[in-house]
Structure formats: C-alpha cells, structure tokens
Amino acid sequence: MVDHEISSSAVAVVQGAAIVPSPSWGFAVFHQQPYSPVLLSATVKQSRSMPDANAMPLTLVLGNKAYSSWSLRPWLALRQAGADFAEIVVPLREPDTKATLLSHAPSGKAPSLRHGDLVIWDSLAICEYVNELFPAAQLWPAAAGVRAVARSVAAEMHSGFPDLRKNLFMDLRSRYDRPDRVAAAQTDIDRVLAIWTDCRARFGTDGPFLFGDFTIADAMFAPVATRFRTWNVPVDPVSAAYIDAIYALAPMQAWLAAAQAEPWVIQFEGM
C-alpha cells in the first residue's frame, strides 16, 4: 500500500524532494527520470528476466520519515536485505507533493521503488520484489506452511485495521495521552496483539521476531510498534518484548534518528 494518509548523511533538495544517499553505503549514483510507461513496456519486451540488483541502481521514493508508515516498511526490508539504494524523501501534504510523487510512479503516492527503468509501487509489492532480488536475505520463512502464515498476517496488516490507522497515526516525534483514541481503535489493537502473541508462540522461538528471524511480516508491523509507543497503548509482555526487538534493529534506529532530524512538521487536526 502507499501513503495518501499520514501514516541522513548529505541531503540535496530537488523540486521539493530530498535525495538522500542511503546510510552505511555512501553515495549511490543514479539518474532521476520521470516515470514512463512506454519506456517500461519496451524494457519488459526486451527482457523477461529479473534486473540485476548490482547492475542497476535502486532508488526508493519515500514520504516524511516521521509520519510515513507505508514508506518505513519497504525501507526496512531493503536495509535488512543489505541492499545498496538511494532515497528520495518527498515531504507530504505540501502543494507540490502530488506532482512530485507522480513524477516517480503512476500511483502518485509514496513509496515507490525504481530499479533501472522498472518502477514498483505499493509497500508490499516492493517488499516482495526485494525478496526476489535478494533471496539470500530470506525475507520470508523457508518452510512453505510457515511462509503462508507469514504472508497471511502481512497481507492482513496491508489491507486491514482501519480504526487503528484512523485514530493512531504514526508520529515518531510525539507522545500522546489520548485514551479516547486508543479506545476507538481497541478492536484493531486486540487483533494485532493476538497476531503477535500467536506468531511468537508458534514460530518465534528461534529469534525475537514474529517468525524468529526478521521477515517481511515484521516490516509490515514495524510502524504499528511505533504507534503503540506513540499513543501509550497497553500491551502484554510478549508484545512489549517484540516492540523492543523492532526498536533495537540498527536500521530502525537509523530511521528514527532521520525522522527526528527532518525539518518538516505536519499539524494534525484535533491534536
């Protein structure tokens, strides 16, 4: 899914977008081009094979790191896979946001991933593509049955929990004491906690994440972990330990630091 909701080194601002070299790998050299369905079609006709992850640059287009939950998900997947990629951070809710995002992907939303002439949009689709580019990272569990459950909970996060999204938006620079908003999202909160405790009990004995090692399912739920902290949501001990594990990830710490350093501030209605 992509951001229409609100869900680091050197930075250059180009037409309202910040081009950010990805941390840990230095500057990634790439050429920004507008989205072209004709060019993409021609490329697909020329070759049906997967683009070489090392031969062409990867560029992830993001919304503000303080607020864009959908952007965090594929960013974490890329970092956990050890990918070398550049970032373009587009400030959300600005007059030129839509036009800038449309120059990168036909959805006009964040995130999107450019790999050479190929453009992929939607968070889960990007995560799946990263898994195919970097199979050694094992971003899904190896066993077919466990992998099916992991995909199920990731897809449920992708398409569900509307009350949680509406009432407990992601804001990494704030802490709120709003039990009324927590109560309005309680049914969704209970379901998230049930998923976490079930996956940890059945599949998570070999590591701190839902299926032991980090997977795309954890990338999908990472923004929820931040929401629970931001809004002081009461959680059980198993879920609290899982939230701690998400926050302890080095890429997550890098994202949080970048969010704190951003110059953009969004004022939310009623807050």
Tab-separated table of C-alpha atoms in Angstrom:
chain	number	residue	atom	x	y	z
A	1	MET	CA	0.000	0.000	0.000
A	2	VAL	CA	1.094	3.568	-0.440
A	3	ASP	CA	0.813	6.776	1.521
A	4	HIS	CA	-2.100	9.055	0.910
A	5	GLU	CA	-2.676	9.008	4.649
A	6	ILE	CA	-0.050	10.251	7.047
A	7	SER	CA	0.686	7.357	8.122
A	8	SER	CA	20.930	11.339	6.992
A	9	SER	CA	24.119	11.959	5.709
A	10	ALA	CA	24.034	14.590	2.938
A	11	VAL	CA	20.674	15.751	1.562
A	12	ALA	CA	20.029	17.617	-1.676
A	13	VAL	CA	16.631	19.217	-2.300
A	14	VAL	CA	15.422	18.862	-5.885
A	15	GLN	CA	11.949	20.206	-6.715
A	16	GLY	CA	10.703	19.604	-3.184
A	17	ALA	CA	12.254	16.143	-2.902
A	18	ALA	CA	15.294	15.326	-0.791
A	19	ILE	CA	17.724	12.930	-2.454
A	20	VAL	CA	19.386	11.049	0.374
A	21	PRO	CA	22.331	8.679	-0.023
A	22	SER	CA	21.447	5.528	1.888
A	23	PRO	CA	23.303	5.270	5.224
A	24	SER	CA	26.200	2.829	5.555
A	25	TRP	CA	26.972	2.556	1.852
A	26	GLY	CA	27.924	6.140	0.976
A	27	PHE	CA	26.651	7.937	-2.080
A	28	ALA	CA	24.634	5.968	-4.603
A	29	VAL	CA	24.992	7.326	-8.123
A	30	PHE	CA	21.768	7.377	-10.110
A	31	HIS	CA	19.938	9.424	-12.693
A	32	GLN	CA	16.435	10.553	-11.792
A	33	GLN	CA	13.986	10.096	-14.669
A	34	PRO	CA	10.228	10.667	-14.795
A	35	TYR	CA	8.009	7.602	-14.863
A	36	SER	CA	7.447	6.420	-18.424
A	37	PRO	CA	5.003	3.569	-19.133
A	38	VAL	CA	6.205	3.454	-22.755
A	39	LEU	CA	9.810	3.033	-21.662
A	40	LEU	CA	8.802	0.428	-19.094
A	41	SER	CA	6.806	-1.513	-21.704
A	42	ALA	CA	9.712	-1.504	-24.113
A	43	THR	CA	12.046	-2.724	-21.391
A	44	VAL	CA	9.756	-5.616	-20.488
A	45	LYS	CA	9.513	-6.663	-24.140
A	46	GLN	CA	13.286	-6.663	-24.470
A	47	SER	CA	13.901	-8.894	-21.463
A	48	ARG	CA	11.694	-11.099	-19.304
A	49	SER	CA	14.472	-11.728	-16.788
A	50	MET	CA	14.855	-10.109	-13.368
A	51	PRO	CA	17.026	-6.971	-13.406
A	52	ASP	CA	20.444	-7.489	-11.834
A	53	ALA	CA	20.396	-5.899	-8.376
A	54	ASN	CA	24.077	-4.989	-8.746
A	55	ALA	CA	23.975	-3.756	-12.341
A	56	MET	CA	21.360	-1.026	-11.970
A	57	PRO	CA	20.756	1.451	-9.153
A	58	LEU	CA	17.875	1.092	-6.738
A	59	THR	CA	16.078	4.267	-5.666
A	60	LEU	CA	13.323	4.317	-3.053
A	61	VAL	CA	10.929	7.282	-3.044
A	62	LEU	CA	9.635	7.970	0.469
A	63	GLY	CA	7.341	10.237	2.397
A	64	ASN	CA	8.486	12.029	5.557
A	65	LYS	CA	10.164	9.529	7.875
A	66	ALA	CA	8.429	10.988	10.909
A	67	TYR	CA	4.987	10.208	9.517
A	68	SER	CA	5.068	7.824	6.531
A	69	SER	CA	4.306	4.350	7.841
A	70	TRP	CA	3.993	2.879	4.348
A	71	SER	CA	7.474	4.135	3.454
A	72	LEU	CA	9.072	2.583	6.526
A	73	ARG	CA	8.007	-0.920	5.525
A	74	PRO	CA	9.952	-1.398	2.253
A	75	TRP	CA	12.832	0.724	3.583
A	76	LEU	CA	13.304	-1.759	6.427
A	77	ALA	CA	13.104	-4.685	4.009
A	78	LEU	CA	15.782	-3.139	1.807
A	79	ARG	CA	18.066	-2.405	4.743
A	80	GLN	CA	17.591	-5.857	6.262
A	81	ALA	CA	18.404	-7.377	2.864
A	82	GLY	CA	21.665	-5.447	2.746
A	83	ALA	CA	20.635	-3.571	-0.385
A	84	ASP	CA	22.582	-0.582	-1.668
A	85	PHE	CA	19.979	2.031	-2.563
A	86	ALA	CA	19.401	5.760	-2.775
A	87	GLU	CA	16.473	7.590	-1.192
A	88	ILE	CA	14.312	10.440	-2.370
A	89	VAL	CA	12.303	11.897	0.523
A	90	VAL	CA	9.213	13.804	-0.633
A	91	PRO	CA	7.554	15.985	2.032
A	92	LEU	CA	3.897	15.014	2.427
A	93	ARG	CA	0.937	17.425	2.468
A	94	GLU	CA	2.802	20.119	0.533
A	95	PRO	CA	1.321	21.920	-2.513
A	96	ASP	CA	3.644	20.088	-4.903
A	97	THR	CA	3.599	16.677	-3.171
A	98	LYS	CA	1.225	15.002	-5.632
A	99	ALA	CA	3.018	16.298	-8.718
A	100	THR	CA	6.395	15.265	-7.337
A	101	LEU	CA	5.195	11.753	-6.474
A	102	LEU	CA	3.560	11.410	-9.903
A	103	SER	CA	6.928	12.112	-11.480
A	104	HIS	CA	8.188	8.916	-9.842
A	105	ALA	CA	5.233	6.492	-10.052
A	106	PRO	CA	1.792	6.377	-11.680
A	107	SER	CA	0.034	5.997	-8.308
A	108	GLY	CA	1.192	9.463	-7.269
A	109	LYS	CA	1.821	8.129	-3.773
A	110	ALA	CA	4.742	7.053	-1.623
A	111	PRO	CA	6.560	4.751	-1.539
A	112	SER	CA	7.792	3.619	-4.923
A	113	LEU	CA	10.949	1.836	-5.994
A	114	ARG	CA	12.884	2.445	-9.208
A	115	HIS	CA	15.263	-0.259	-10.388
A	116	GLY	CA	16.804	0.876	-13.628
A	117	ASP	CA	13.786	1.585	-15.842
A	118	LEU	CA	11.438	-0.556	-13.744
A	119	VAL	CA	9.077	1.163	-11.290
A	120	ILE	CA	7.297	-0.729	-8.499
A	121	TRP	CA	4.758	0.939	-6.224
A	122	ASP	CA	2.870	-0.297	-3.145
A	123	SER	CA	4.754	-1.255	0.010
A	124	LEU	CA	4.051	-4.975	-0.026
A	125	ALA	CA	4.813	-5.278	-3.748
A	126	ILE	CA	8.159	-3.568	-3.162
A	127	CYS	CA	8.935	-5.911	-0.265
A	128	GLU	CA	8.152	-8.928	-2.431
A	129	TYR	CA	10.416	-7.585	-5.170
A	130	VAL	CA	13.233	-7.046	-2.669
A	131	ASN	CA	12.822	-10.640	-1.541
A	132	GLU	CA	13.236	-11.795	-5.142
A	133	LEU	CA	16.279	-9.579	-5.707
A	134	PHE	CA	17.993	-10.720	-2.521
A	135	PRO	CA	16.982	-14.349	-1.858
A	136	ALA	CA	19.919	-14.880	0.487
A	137	ALA	CA	18.323	-12.415	2.919
A	138	GLN	CA	15.454	-14.901	3.434
A	139	LEU	CA	12.802	-12.256	3.970
A	140	TRP	CA	10.146	-14.979	4.133
A	141	PRO	CA	10.347	-18.150	6.260
A	142	ALA	CA	11.794	-21.172	4.441
A	143	ALA	CA	9.022	-23.661	5.292
A	144	ALA	CA	6.022	-23.388	2.975
A	145	GLY	CA	3.394	-23.604	5.691
A	146	VAL	CA	5.094	-21.068	7.935
A	147	ARG	CA	5.678	-18.813	4.930
A	148	ALA	CA	1.949	-18.982	4.132
A	149	VAL	CA	1.085	-17.807	7.656
A	150	ALA	CA	3.666	-15.022	7.426
A	151	ARG	CA	2.167	-13.859	4.148
A	152	SER	CA	-1.319	-14.037	5.670
A	153	VAL	CA	-0.510	-11.751	8.594
A	154	ALA	CA	1.452	-9.379	6.338
A	155	ALA	CA	-1.490	-9.173	3.947
A	156	GLU	CA	-3.903	-8.624	6.848
A	157	MET	CA	-1.775	-5.696	8.004
A	158	HIS	CA	-1.627	-4.394	4.446
A	159	SER	CA	-5.383	-4.333	3.922
A	160	GLY	CA	-6.933	-4.090	7.377
A	161	PHE	CA	-7.015	-2.233	10.698
A	162	PRO	CA	-8.809	0.926	9.532
A	163	ASP	CA	-9.612	2.150	13.049
A	164	LEU	CA	-6.000	1.846	14.111
A	165	ARG	CA	-4.843	3.820	11.058
A	166	LYS	CA	-7.500	6.488	11.568
A	167	ASN	CA	-7.044	7.064	15.279
A	168	LEU	CA	-3.410	6.193	15.964
A	169	PHE	CA	-1.479	7.780	13.113
A	170	MET	CA	2.302	7.402	13.010
A	171	ASP	CA	4.203	10.315	14.526
A	172	LEU	CA	7.727	9.436	15.590
A	173	ARG	CA	8.430	12.803	17.210
A	174	SER	CA	5.486	12.921	19.624
A	175	ARG	CA	3.928	11.107	22.564
A	176	TYR	CA	0.186	11.321	23.131
A	177	ASP	CA	-2.031	10.515	26.096
A	178	ARG	CA	-5.364	10.038	24.355
A	179	PRO	CA	-7.244	7.058	25.817
A	180	ASP	CA	-10.273	8.067	23.741
A	181	ARG	CA	-8.360	7.416	20.535
A	182	VAL	CA	-6.917	4.182	21.903
A	183	ALA	CA	-10.421	3.031	22.845
A	184	ALA	CA	-11.679	3.816	19.337
A	185	ALA	CA	-9.002	1.501	17.909
A	186	GLN	CA	-9.225	-1.185	20.597
A	187	THR	CA	-10.692	-3.924	18.396
A	188	ASP	CA	-7.848	-3.494	15.920
A	189	ILE	CA	-5.310	-3.307	18.749
A	190	ASP	CA	-6.583	-6.577	20.197
A	191	ARG	CA	-6.266	-8.291	16.828
A	192	VAL	CA	-2.692	-7.042	16.338
A	193	LEU	CA	-1.705	-8.277	19.792
A	194	ALA	CA	-3.331	-11.645	19.088
A	195	ILE	CA	-1.309	-11.971	15.869
A	196	TRP	CA	1.905	-11.086	17.637
A	197	THR	CA	1.445	-13.441	20.577
A	198	ASP	CA	0.285	-16.307	18.344
A	199	CYS	CA	3.175	-15.979	15.885
A	200	ARG	CA	5.735	-15.596	18.644
A	201	ALA	CA	4.425	-18.720	20.405
A	202	ARG	CA	4.136	-20.894	17.295
A	203	PHE	CA	7.003	-19.718	15.104
A	204	GLY	CA	9.208	-17.270	17.012
A	205	THR	CA	11.178	-19.468	19.388
A	206	ASP	CA	14.437	-19.151	17.420
A	207	GLY	CA	14.615	-15.347	17.443
A	208	PRO	CA	12.984	-12.147	18.696
A	209	PHE	CA	10.676	-11.559	15.725
A	210	LEU	CA	7.291	-12.940	14.692
A	211	PHE	CA	8.829	-15.893	12.861
A	212	GLY	CA	12.149	-15.987	14.681
A	213	ASP	CA	14.326	-14.165	12.173
A	214	PHE	CA	13.261	-10.858	10.650
A	215	THR	CA	10.794	-11.218	7.769
A	216	ILE	CA	8.570	-9.026	5.642
A	217	ALA	CA	5.845	-9.627	8.235
A	218	ASP	CA	7.964	-7.684	10.732
A	219	ALA	CA	8.499	-4.900	8.203
A	220	MET	CA	4.738	-4.644	7.821
A	221	PHE	CA	4.113	-4.455	11.578
A	222	ALA	CA	7.056	-2.198	12.488
A	223	PRO	CA	5.029	1.034	12.099
A	224	VAL	CA	2.385	-0.429	14.398
A	225	ALA	CA	5.043	-0.960	17.045
A	226	THR	CA	5.841	2.751	16.817
A	227	ARG	CA	2.168	3.688	17.027
A	228	PHE	CA	1.744	1.691	20.219
A	229	ARG	CA	4.622	3.614	21.804
A	230	THR	CA	3.498	6.988	20.495
A	231	TRP	CA	-0.021	6.539	21.860
A	232	ASN	CA	0.911	4.703	25.095
A	233	VAL	CA	-1.100	1.614	24.179
A	234	PRO	CA	-1.089	-1.008	26.971
A	235	VAL	CA	0.352	-4.309	25.713
A	236	ASP	CA	1.129	-7.752	27.131
A	237	PRO	CA	4.726	-8.774	27.999
A	238	VAL	CA	5.217	-10.807	24.795
A	239	SER	CA	4.145	-7.868	22.643
A	240	ALA	CA	6.248	-5.446	24.678
A	241	ALA	CA	9.325	-7.597	24.050
A	242	TYR	CA	8.511	-7.716	20.339
A	243	ILE	CA	8.219	-3.913	20.186
A	244	ASP	CA	11.596	-3.680	21.918
A	245	ALA	CA	13.093	-6.014	19.290
A	246	ILE	CA	11.784	-3.842	16.461
A	247	TYR	CA	13.213	-0.700	18.058
A	248	ALA	CA	16.564	-2.429	18.674
A	249	LEU	CA	17.144	-3.031	14.958
A	250	ALA	CA	20.030	-0.876	13.708
A	251	PRO	CA	18.050	0.219	10.604
A	252	MET	CA	15.113	1.167	12.814
A	253	GLN	CA	17.382	3.310	14.958
A	254	ALA	CA	18.710	4.982	11.800
A	255	TRP	CA	15.160	5.708	10.604
A	256	LEU	CA	14.178	7.167	13.980
A	257	ALA	CA	17.227	9.434	14.003
A	258	ALA	CA	16.452	10.654	10.481
A	259	ALA	CA	12.839	11.310	11.477
A	260	GLN	CA	13.963	13.462	14.381
A	261	ALA	CA	16.247	15.482	12.099
A	262	GLU	CA	13.653	16.249	9.418
A	263	PRO	CA	12.675	19.908	9.045
A	264	TRP	CA	9.041	19.222	8.103
A	265	VAL	CA	6.227	19.326	10.673
A	266	ILE	CA	2.646	18.277	9.961
A	267	GLN	CA	-0.124	19.721	12.097
A	268	PHE	CA	-2.873	17.170	12.686
A	269	GLU	CA	-6.450	18.291	13.068
A	270	GLY	CA	-7.778	17.906	16.580
A	271	MET	CA	-4.340	17.402	18.148
